[in-house]
Amino acid sequence: LHHLSTEARRVQALREGARLLRPHGELLVYCWSYEQDDERSRSRHRFAAQDVLVPWKHRTPGVRKPRGANADGEAPGASVASAGDEALDGSPVNDAQWEEQPEVCQRYCHVYREGELLELLAQVPELEVVESYFDTGNWCAIARRLPS
């Protein structure tokens, strides 16, 4: 839901989830939380607003960024070599010595304030909220499909 830009689209997505469920089936929903900087979340990320663009860079599965790396995956003070650059000893850097950095894309995210997910679920009469909770920077809810 956090990649859908309007409330109407978010409610429609929840309605579609309800439509796909059998009676008494359950829907689990996780949404990024705006409240990241209090004791509940380990990330301590601060969002400037509820509707933001978040950088996303493709990661190769199984490859971790080095410890101490910044948000771009580089070690502090590191720079990326490019064709025609020289190494520290003055020798030219060839293509085999450097790896092109993947393109960083911006993705839209709506981050949810406490209670906002429950307000959306209340707009879907086919669902009843069974449980709601906060989990590692996400507002979460389990909703059950009511019998017809």
Short mmCIF file of C-alpha atoms in Angstrom, two decimals:
data_model
loop_
_atom_site.label_atom_id
_atom_site.label_comp_id
_atom_site.label_asym_id
_atom_site.label_seq_id
_atom_site.Cartn_x
_atom_site.Cartn_y
_atom_site.Cartn_z
CA LEU A 1 0.00 0.00 0.00
CA HIS A 2 2.82 2.44 0.70
CA HIS A 3 3.59 2.77 -3.04
CA LEU A 4 0.04 3.87 -3.93
CA SER A 5 -0.28 7.65 -4.15
CA THR A 6 -3.92 8.30 -3.19
CA GLU A 7 -6.26 7.20 -0.44
CA ALA A 8 -8.78 6.00 -3.04
CA ARG A 9 -6.15 3.70 -4.60
CA ARG A 10 -5.16 2.35 -1.19
CA VAL A 11 -8.78 1.58 -0.28
CA GLN A 12 -9.31 -0.04 -3.70
CA ALA A 13 -6.25 -2.27 -3.12
CA LEU A 14 -7.66 -3.35 0.24
CA ARG A 15 -11.07 -4.03 -1.37
CA GLU A 16 -9.34 -6.18 -3.97
CA GLY A 17 -7.54 -8.08 -1.21
CA ALA A 18 -10.90 -8.67 0.50
CA ARG A 19 -12.46 -9.83 -2.79
CA LEU A 20 -9.78 -12.49 -3.19
CA LEU A 21 -10.27 -13.92 0.31
CA ARG A 22 -12.63 -16.74 1.19
CA PRO A 23 -15.05 -16.00 4.03
CA HIS A 24 -13.05 -15.94 7.30
CA GLY A 25 -9.78 -15.71 5.31
CA GLU A 26 -7.19 -13.31 6.69
CA LEU A 27 -5.25 -10.47 5.08
CA LEU A 28 -1.92 -9.32 6.52
CA VAL A 29 -0.95 -5.72 5.69
CA TYR A 30 2.41 -4.05 6.48
CA CYS A 31 2.92 -0.32 5.78
CA TRP A 32 5.98 1.82 6.40
CA SER A 33 5.61 3.92 9.53
CA TYR A 34 6.19 7.66 9.71
CA GLU A 35 7.11 7.17 13.38
CA GLN A 36 10.60 5.75 12.93
CA ASP A 37 12.55 7.81 15.43
CA ASP A 38 11.08 6.69 18.73
CA GLU A 39 11.91 3.67 20.89
CA ARG A 40 9.71 1.35 18.83
CA SER A 41 11.88 1.31 15.71
CA ARG A 42 15.50 0.29 15.22
CA SER A 43 15.91 2.26 11.98
CA ARG A 44 15.55 5.74 13.50
CA HIS A 45 14.89 7.01 9.94
CA ARG A 46 13.24 10.42 9.78
CA PHE A 47 10.93 11.17 6.88
CA ALA A 48 10.55 14.80 5.80
CA ALA A 49 6.86 14.25 5.02
CA GLN A 50 4.33 11.45 4.62
CA ASP A 51 4.67 11.43 0.84
CA VAL A 52 8.31 11.06 -0.15
CA LEU A 53 10.62 9.79 -2.86
CA VAL A 54 13.00 7.16 -1.52
CA PRO A 55 16.21 6.19 -3.37
CA TRP A 56 16.36 2.59 -4.52
CA LYS A 57 19.42 0.93 -5.97
CA HIS A 58 19.39 -2.60 -7.34
CA ARG A 59 21.37 -4.98 -5.15
CA THR A 60 22.81 -8.23 -6.36
CA PRO A 61 21.29 -11.07 -4.28
CA GLY A 62 23.70 -12.41 -1.70
CA VAL A 63 26.04 -9.38 -1.87
CA ARG A 64 26.19 -7.20 1.23
CA LYS A 65 27.48 -3.66 1.43
CA PRO A 66 30.69 -3.40 3.47
CA ARG A 67 30.52 -2.48 7.17
CA GLY A 68 30.70 1.26 7.68
CA ALA A 69 29.48 1.93 4.14
CA ASN A 70 27.34 4.97 3.53
CA ALA A 71 23.86 4.94 1.96
CA ASP A 72 25.46 4.57 -1.48
CA GLY A 73 27.30 1.43 -0.35
CA GLU A 74 30.73 3.10 -0.34
CA ALA A 75 33.21 3.10 2.50
CA PRO A 76 33.65 6.55 4.06
CA GLY A 77 35.96 8.64 1.88
CA ALA A 78 35.79 6.17 -1.02
CA SER A 79 35.24 7.33 -4.55
CA VAL A 80 34.16 5.50 -7.67
CA ALA A 81 36.69 5.20 -10.48
CA SER A 82 35.62 5.88 -14.03
CA ALA A 83 37.20 5.20 -17.39
CA GLY A 84 40.27 7.39 -17.90
CA ASP A 85 40.91 7.88 -14.16
CA GLU A 86 44.30 7.25 -12.65
CA ALA A 87 45.11 5.00 -9.68
CA LEU A 88 46.87 6.45 -6.63
CA ASP A 89 50.24 5.48 -8.12
CA GLY A 90 49.46 7.44 -11.31
CA SER A 91 48.86 4.40 -13.51
CA PRO A 92 45.70 4.39 -15.64
CA VAL A 93 42.66 2.55 -14.32
CA ASN A 94 41.36 0.10 -16.89
CA ASP A 95 37.81 -1.19 -17.31
CA ALA A 96 38.59 -4.44 -15.48
CA GLN A 97 39.54 -2.48 -12.33
CA TRP A 98 36.26 -0.67 -11.84
CA GLU A 99 32.65 -1.65 -11.76
CA GLU A 100 29.88 0.59 -13.02
CA GLN A 101 27.56 1.67 -10.20
CA PRO A 102 23.91 0.69 -10.69
CA GLU A 103 21.44 3.45 -11.46
CA VAL A 104 19.67 4.85 -8.41
CA CYS A 105 15.91 5.14 -8.97
CA GLN A 106 13.45 7.16 -6.93
CA ARG A 107 10.34 5.35 -5.74
CA TYR A 108 7.24 6.94 -4.29
CA CYS A 109 6.33 6.02 -0.72
CA HIS A 110 3.50 7.10 1.52
CA VAL A 111 4.48 6.53 5.13
CA TYR A 112 1.66 5.93 7.59
CA ARG A 113 0.96 7.67 10.85
CA GLU A 114 -0.40 5.71 13.79
CA GLY A 115 -4.06 4.78 13.17
CA GLU A 116 -4.03 5.64 9.47
CA LEU A 117 -3.96 2.01 8.29
CA LEU A 118 -6.92 1.22 10.56
CA GLU A 119 -8.84 4.17 9.08
CA LEU A 120 -8.30 2.73 5.58
CA LEU A 121 -9.41 -0.75 6.65
CA ALA A 122 -12.57 0.76 8.21
CA GLN A 123 -13.56 1.86 4.69
CA VAL A 124 -13.75 -1.77 3.53
CA PRO A 125 -17.00 -3.20 4.96
CA GLU A 126 -16.08 -6.77 3.92
CA LEU A 127 -13.17 -6.77 6.40
CA GLU A 128 -12.92 -6.70 10.18
CA VAL A 129 -9.63 -5.93 11.90
CA VAL A 130 -8.51 -8.86 14.05
CA GLU A 131 -5.22 -7.38 15.25
CA SER A 132 -3.05 -4.31 14.68
CA TYR A 133 0.50 -3.69 15.85
CA PHE A 134 3.85 -1.98 15.22
CA ASP A 135 6.71 -4.13 13.91
CA THR A 136 10.21 -2.87 13.08
CA GLY A 137 9.22 0.43 11.48
CA ASN A 138 5.88 -0.75 10.06
CA TRP A 139 2.24 -0.35 11.03
CA CYS A 140 0.63 -3.76 10.60
CA ALA A 141 -2.87 -5.20 10.64
CA ILE A 142 -4.54 -8.56 10.24
CA ALA A 143 -8.05 -8.28 8.81
CA ARG A 144 -10.56 -11.09 8.34
CA ARG A 145 -13.09 -11.39 5.50
CA LEU A 146 -16.62 -11.35 6.86
CA PRO A 147 -19.09 -13.94 5.56
CA SER A 148 -21.41 -12.60 2.85
#
